[in-house]
Tab-separated table of C-alpha atoms in Angstrom:
chain	number	residue	atom	x	y	z
C	1	UNK	CA	-26.288	76.135	5.104
C	2	UNK	CA	-23.491	73.916	6.215
C	3	UNK	CA	-21.511	72.100	3.481
C	4	UNK	CA	-22.271	68.386	3.231
C	5	UNK	CA	-19.532	66.174	4.601
C	6	UNK	CA	-17.831	64.202	1.801
C	7	UNK	CA	-17.397	60.529	2.624
C	8	UNK	CA	-13.982	59.056	1.772
C	9	UNK	CA	-13.884	56.702	-1.219
C	10	UNK	CA	-10.828	54.730	-0.199
C	11	UNK	CA	-9.698	52.872	2.909
C	12	UNK	CA	-6.280	51.979	4.232
C	13	UNK	CA	-6.150	48.746	6.232
C	14	UNK	CA	-3.416	47.308	8.398
C	15	UNK	CA	-4.229	43.612	8.810
C	16	UNK	CA	-1.765	42.162	11.278
C	17	UNK	CA	1.061	44.211	9.780
C	18	UNK	CA	0.096	43.649	6.138
C	19	UNK	CA	-1.095	46.837	4.399
C	20	UNK	CA	-4.032	46.967	1.978
C	21	UNK	CA	-5.528	49.869	0.016
C	22	UNK	CA	-9.001	49.402	-1.401
C	23	UNK	CA	-12.306	51.190	-1.989
C	24	UNK	CA	-15.089	51.706	0.505
C	25	UNK	CA	-17.422	50.316	-2.153
C	26	UNK	CA	-15.632	46.964	-2.108
C	27	UNK	CA	-15.700	46.773	1.682
C	28	UNK	CA	-19.405	47.620	1.890
C	29	UNK	CA	-20.577	45.642	-1.137
C	30	UNK	CA	-21.922	42.731	0.937
C	31	UNK	CA	-23.494	42.496	4.362
C	32	UNK	CA	-20.385	41.555	6.339
C	33	UNK	CA	-18.504	42.776	9.370
C	34	UNK	CA	-16.386	44.932	7.047
C	35	UNK	CA	-19.521	46.697	5.827
C	36	UNK	CA	-20.498	47.358	9.416
C	37	UNK	CA	-17.050	48.777	10.119
C	38	UNK	CA	-16.897	51.103	7.124
C	39	UNK	CA	-20.527	52.230	7.055
C	40	UNK	CA	-20.315	53.764	10.512
C	41	UNK	CA	-22.188	51.027	12.389
C	42	UNK	CA	-19.041	49.859	14.179
C	43	UNK	CA	-16.250	51.801	15.752
C	44	UNK	CA	-12.882	51.254	14.056
C	45	UNK	CA	-9.386	51.634	15.448
C	46	UNK	CA	-6.997	53.791	13.425
C	47	UNK	CA	-3.406	54.896	13.900
C	48	UNK	CA	-1.993	58.420	13.523
C	49	UNK	CA	-1.621	57.968	9.758
C	50	UNK	CA	-5.196	56.886	9.203
C	51	UNK	CA	-4.605	53.154	8.766
C	52	UNK	CA	-7.502	51.061	10.080
C	53	UNK	CA	-6.067	48.403	12.370
C	54	UNK	CA	-7.564	44.889	12.368
C	55	UNK	CA	-5.954	42.322	14.626
C	56	UNK	CA	-5.951	39.393	12.176
C	57	UNK	CA	-3.355	37.665	10.008
C	58	UNK	CA	-3.137	39.303	6.591
C	59	UNK	CA	-2.062	36.138	4.755
C	60	UNK	CA	-5.463	35.500	3.148
C	61	UNK	CA	-6.927	39.014	3.124
C	62	UNK	CA	-6.250	39.371	-0.613
C	63	UNK	CA	-8.564	36.390	-1.150
C	64	UNK	CA	-11.149	38.029	1.095
C	65	UNK	CA	-11.020	41.256	-0.950
C	66	UNK	CA	-11.176	39.392	-4.268
C	67	UNK	CA	-14.241	37.508	-3.076
C	68	UNK	CA	-15.919	40.768	-2.071
C	69	UNK	CA	-15.153	42.219	-5.516
C	70	UNK	CA	-16.112	39.266	-7.712
C	71	UNK	CA	-18.246	37.038	-5.434
C	72	UNK	CA	-15.893	34.139	-6.160
C	73	UNK	CA	-12.216	33.405	-5.641
C	74	UNK	CA	-9.807	30.581	-6.425
C	75	UNK	CA	-9.291	28.613	-3.220
C	76	UNK	CA	-5.781	27.570	-2.126
C	77	UNK	CA	-4.407	24.206	-3.230
C	78	UNK	CA	-3.427	23.006	0.244
C	79	UNK	CA	-6.066	21.787	2.663
C	80	UNK	CA	-4.649	23.591	5.679
C	81	UNK	CA	-4.671	26.892	3.763
C	82	UNK	CA	-8.334	26.425	2.890
C	83	UNK	CA	-8.968	25.920	6.605
C	84	UNK	CA	-7.081	29.142	7.334
C	85	UNK	CA	-9.158	31.054	4.784
C	86	UNK	CA	-12.310	29.560	6.312
C	87	UNK	CA	-11.328	31.003	9.702
C	88	UNK	CA	-10.900	34.445	8.149
C	89	UNK	CA	-14.241	34.209	6.324
C	90	UNK	CA	-15.958	33.335	9.595
C	91	UNK	CA	-14.315	36.277	11.360
C	92	UNK	CA	-15.436	38.759	8.717
C	93	UNK	CA	-18.910	37.098	8.548
C	94	UNK	CA	-18.711	36.430	4.801
C	95	UNK	CA	-21.266	33.618	4.567
C	96	UNK	CA	-20.823	32.672	0.862
C	97	UNK	CA	-17.048	32.358	1.291
C	98	UNK	CA	-17.566	30.276	4.434
C	99	UNK	CA	-19.786	27.892	2.458
C	100	UNK	CA	-17.276	27.636	-0.415
C	101	UNK	CA	-14.422	26.758	1.953
C	102	UNK	CA	-16.513	24.221	3.865
C	103	UNK	CA	-17.643	22.540	0.646
C	104	UNK	CA	-14.037	22.315	-0.588
C	105	UNK	CA	-12.923	20.752	2.695
C	106	UNK	CA	-15.761	18.221	2.607
C	107	UNK	CA	-14.918	17.152	-0.934
C	108	UNK	CA	-11.263	16.686	-0.018
C	109	UNK	CA	-12.152	14.533	2.961
C	110	UNK	CA	-14.077	12.218	0.642
C	111	UNK	CA	-11.071	11.672	-1.591
C	112	UNK	CA	-8.822	8.713	-0.884
C	113	UNK	CA	-5.332	9.924	-0.239
C	114	UNK	CA	-2.438	7.581	-1.077
C	115	UNK	CA	-1.130	5.704	1.946
C	116	UNK	CA	1.824	4.012	0.276
C	117	UNK	CA	5.161	5.663	1.029
C	118	UNK	CA	8.277	3.962	-0.353
C	119	UNK	CA	11.662	5.061	0.998
C	120	UNK	CA	14.417	5.412	-1.608
C	121	UNK	CA	17.883	4.873	-0.200
C	122	UNK	CA	21.438	4.855	-1.506
C	123	UNK	CA	23.156	4.606	1.886
C	124	UNK	CA	23.736	1.295	3.675
C	125	UNK	CA	23.528	2.982	7.090
C	126	UNK	CA	20.130	4.509	6.303
C	127	UNK	CA	18.955	1.200	4.888
C	128	UNK	CA	19.972	-0.694	8.021
C	129	UNK	CA	18.224	1.864	10.213
C	130	UNK	CA	14.994	1.645	8.205
C	131	UNK	CA	14.917	-2.139	8.466
C	132	UNK	CA	15.802	-2.186	12.163
C	133	UNK	CA	13.211	0.423	13.152
C	134	UNK	CA	10.371	-1.064	11.104
C	135	UNK	CA	7.663	-2.930	13.001
C	136	UNK	CA	6.620	-4.663	9.781
C	137	UNK	CA	8.362	-7.219	7.565
C	138	UNK	CA	10.456	-5.588	4.861
C	139	UNK	CA	10.697	-6.115	1.110
C	140	UNK	CA	13.689	-4.450	-0.526
C	141	UNK	CA	14.392	-4.211	-4.241
C	142	UNK	CA	17.899	-3.257	-5.265
C	143	UNK	CA	18.079	-1.635	-8.680
C	144	UNK	CA	21.467	-0.717	-10.094
C	145	UNK	CA	20.769	0.149	-13.714
C	146	UNK	CA	24.196	1.759	-14.228
C	147	UNK	CA	26.177	-1.298	-13.219
C	148	UNK	CA	28.997	-1.704	-15.744
C	149	UNK	CA	28.418	-5.465	-15.755
C	150	UNK	CA	24.942	-4.947	-17.145
C	151	UNK	CA	24.341	-6.473	-20.566
C	152	UNK	CA	21.721	-5.583	-23.138
C	153	UNK	CA	21.300	-9.223	-24.086
C	154	UNK	CA	18.029	-11.099	-24.499
C	155	UNK	CA	15.212	-9.043	-22.955
C	156	UNK	CA	17.271	-7.785	-20.014
C	157	UNK	CA	15.724	-4.336	-20.267
C	158	UNK	CA	12.190	-5.747	-20.307
C	159	UNK	CA	12.898	-7.989	-17.341
C	160	UNK	CA	14.385	-5.167	-15.321
C	161	UNK	CA	11.246	-3.122	-15.970
C	162	UNK	CA	9.032	-6.090	-15.035
C	163	UNK	CA	10.799	-6.364	-11.681
C	164	UNK	CA	10.220	-2.691	-10.978
C	165	UNK	CA	6.562	-2.891	-12.052
C	166	UNK	CA	5.939	-5.925	-9.843
C	167	UNK	CA	7.551	-4.134	-6.903
C	168	UNK	CA	5.223	-1.168	-7.432
C	169	UNK	CA	2.159	-3.415	-7.639
C	170	UNK	CA	3.077	-5.301	-4.482
C	171	UNK	CA	3.776	-2.076	-2.605
C	172	UNK	CA	0.363	-0.678	-3.539
C	173	UNK	CA	-1.370	-3.916	-2.570
C	174	UNK	CA	0.521	-4.682	0.645
C	175	UNK	CA	1.872	-1.284	1.726
C	176	UNK	CA	-0.074	-1.514	4.992
C	177	UNK	CA	1.463	-4.903	5.863
C	178	UNK	CA	5.065	-4.655	4.637
C	179	UNK	CA	7.698	-1.962	4.504
C	180	UNK	CA	8.838	-1.599	0.885
C	181	UNK	CA	12.233	-0.054	0.170
C	182	UNK	CA	13.922	0.798	-3.123
C	183	UNK	CA	17.701	0.555	-2.917
C	184	UNK	CA	19.795	2.354	-5.547
C	185	UNK	CA	23.164	1.967	-3.845
C	186	UNK	CA	26.256	1.256	-5.880
C	187	UNK	CA	26.183	-2.483	-5.316
C	188	UNK	CA	27.768	-5.158	-7.446
C	189	UNK	CA	24.270	-6.530	-8.016
C	190	UNK	CA	21.976	-5.207	-10.722
C	191	UNK	CA	18.550	-6.381	-9.579
C	192	UNK	CA	17.940	-8.241	-6.340
C	193	UNK	CA	14.979	-8.768	-4.000
C	194	UNK	CA	15.624	-9.129	-0.267
C	195	UNK	CA	13.116	-10.068	2.436
C	196	UNK	CA	13.483	-9.239	6.127
C	197	UNK	CA	11.522	-10.526	9.090
C	198	UNK	CA	12.184	-9.016	12.531
C	199	UNK	CA	15.111	-7.067	11.027
C	200	UNK	CA	16.773	-10.292	9.845
C	201	UNK	CA	17.198	-11.302	6.226
C	202	UNK	CA	15.142	-14.436	5.655
C	203	UNK	CA	15.145	-14.684	1.872
C	204	UNK	CA	16.762	-13.330	-1.260
C	205	UNK	CA	15.888	-13.560	-4.941
C	206	UNK	CA	18.711	-12.480	-7.219
C	207	UNK	CA	17.436	-11.524	-10.652
C	208	UNK	CA	20.746	-11.661	-12.510
C	209	UNK	CA	22.416	-14.600	-14.179
C	210	UNK	CA	25.570	-15.225	-16.183
C	211	UNK	CA	25.288	-16.109	-19.850
C	212	UNK	CA	28.112	-17.009	-22.196
C	213	UNK	CA	28.257	-15.698	-25.732
C	214	UNK	CA	31.048	-15.841	-28.249
C	215	UNK	CA	34.166	-15.689	-26.093
C	216	UNK	CA	32.387	-13.333	-23.688
C	217	UNK	CA	30.579	-13.568	-20.375
C	218	UNK	CA	27.514	-11.375	-19.869
C	219	UNK	CA	25.292	-10.572	-16.907
C	220	UNK	CA	21.626	-10.895	-17.816
C	221	UNK	CA	18.588	-9.700	-15.864
C	222	UNK	CA	15.883	-12.313	-15.186
C	223	UNK	CA	12.323	-12.065	-13.888
C	224	UNK	CA	11.619	-15.013	-11.517
C	225	UNK	CA	8.068	-13.927	-10.778
C	226	UNK	CA	6.953	-17.109	-9.024
C	227	UNK	CA	9.867	-17.002	-6.584
C	228	UNK	CA	9.199	-13.336	-5.810
C	229	UNK	CA	5.553	-14.084	-5.009
C	230	UNK	CA	6.479	-17.119	-2.918
C	231	UNK	CA	8.895	-15.174	-0.728
C	232	UNK	CA	6.229	-12.498	-0.187
C	233	UNK	CA	3.897	-15.234	1.060
C	234	UNK	CA	6.573	-16.577	3.389
C	235	UNK	CA	7.181	-13.078	4.727
C	236	UNK	CA	3.576	-12.866	5.914
C	237	UNK	CA	4.498	-15.364	8.622
C	238	UNK	CA	6.519	-12.621	10.305
C	239	UNK	CA	3.628	-10.220	10.740
C	240	UNK	CA	2.566	-9.290	14.280
C	241	UNK	CA	5.582	-10.974	15.879
C	242	UNK	CA	7.744	-9.389	18.556
C	243	UNK	CA	10.511	-11.971	18.805
C	244	UNK	CA	12.178	-14.483	16.479
C	245	UNK	CA	10.983	-18.053	16.167
C	246	UNK	CA	14.036	-20.263	15.438
C	247	UNK	CA	11.986	-22.927	13.643
C	248	UNK	CA	10.234	-20.296	11.535
C	249	UNK	CA	13.518	-18.613	10.700
C	250	UNK	CA	14.974	-21.970	9.632
C	251	UNK	CA	11.934	-22.950	7.569
C	252	UNK	CA	11.813	-19.691	5.644
C	253	UNK	CA	15.519	-18.911	5.411
C	254	UNK	CA	16.667	-18.115	1.898
C	255	UNK	CA	19.344	-20.804	2.006
C	256	UNK	CA	16.732	-23.481	2.593
C	257	UNK	CA	14.447	-21.943	0.023
C	258	UNK	CA	17.180	-21.939	-2.628
C	259	UNK	CA	18.104	-25.571	-1.965
C	260	UNK	CA	14.496	-26.634	-2.482
C	261	UNK	CA	14.009	-24.657	-5.677
C	262	UNK	CA	15.628	-27.128	-8.056
C	263	UNK	CA	12.700	-29.527	-8.139
C	264	UNK	CA	9.994	-26.864	-7.810
C	265	UNK	CA	11.143	-25.048	-10.937
C	266	UNK	CA	12.431	-27.882	-13.054
C	267	UNK	CA	10.311	-27.038	-16.083
C	268	UNK	CA	8.768	-23.978	-17.636
C	269	UNK	CA	5.255	-25.437	-17.425
C	270	UNK	CA	5.549	-26.189	-13.728
C	271	UNK	CA	6.980	-22.756	-13.010
C	272	UNK	CA	4.086	-21.150	-14.863
C	273	UNK	CA	1.556	-23.149	-12.826
C	274	UNK	CA	3.305	-22.181	-9.604
C	275	UNK	CA	3.388	-18.528	-10.591
C	276	UNK	CA	-0.347	-18.447	-11.370
C	277	UNK	CA	-1.225	-20.236	-8.119
C	278	UNK	CA	0.876	-17.912	-5.986
C	279	UNK	CA	-0.528	-14.842	-7.683
C	280	UNK	CA	-4.102	-15.997	-6.912
C	281	UNK	CA	-3.209	-16.542	-3.266
C	282	UNK	CA	-1.705	-13.075	-2.940
C	283	UNK	CA	-4.539	-11.313	-4.718
């Protein structure tokens, strides 16, 4: 009587140069191509040292083995890596893993990914290049919190934060129409809005003012919300234009806008009405 041939319990795999050592039981646990390979139904290619050679990338083979062991596995965080694992699952004919990857990809496609990207610059050369290359009107907010002229007088901190919050809201609302830039360069200004149409500055809203206390002069941060909204409205006139319009440039230039501000904002009540009206038009 011939002795019964003892089947090996372990397998050595070389997956695209990555080496794995696992049990035959794991590889044959489910009805996959790996089961066909290690149950004798398929011919396998081995080297002189007994490593089974499989011409695939070994990046995700650990996930494949873990799925065979536990029937579930944590999928990668990045979408393209899930797609890579899906390709491996299809190659090894692991249907449940294929379904898990496809379901994860479908759910990610349904999610709304943020489209707002705000450049942060501290270099005047980079800033100039961003504005020149943009095909959209540009809104720039300069924030220089560490300016040594900055004063902690009368709600300056709150107003600085309000300017930043308004910038964020506008960028989320109009990110597809304007280019929004945050400027943190070491300027003499503390907080200043600038508006560019066709790479030319057409308006500016400076949010700092000088106040006089006892024998001292302080720089205070303001929050001229109505003026900020108004200049955003004016900037919409520069959308979808390929060349400057002299009359438009003159009508919306910040010098002309500043000269006409004195009557428009002569009282707090009138400024409040203007602010509310402009906000409704933008929203």
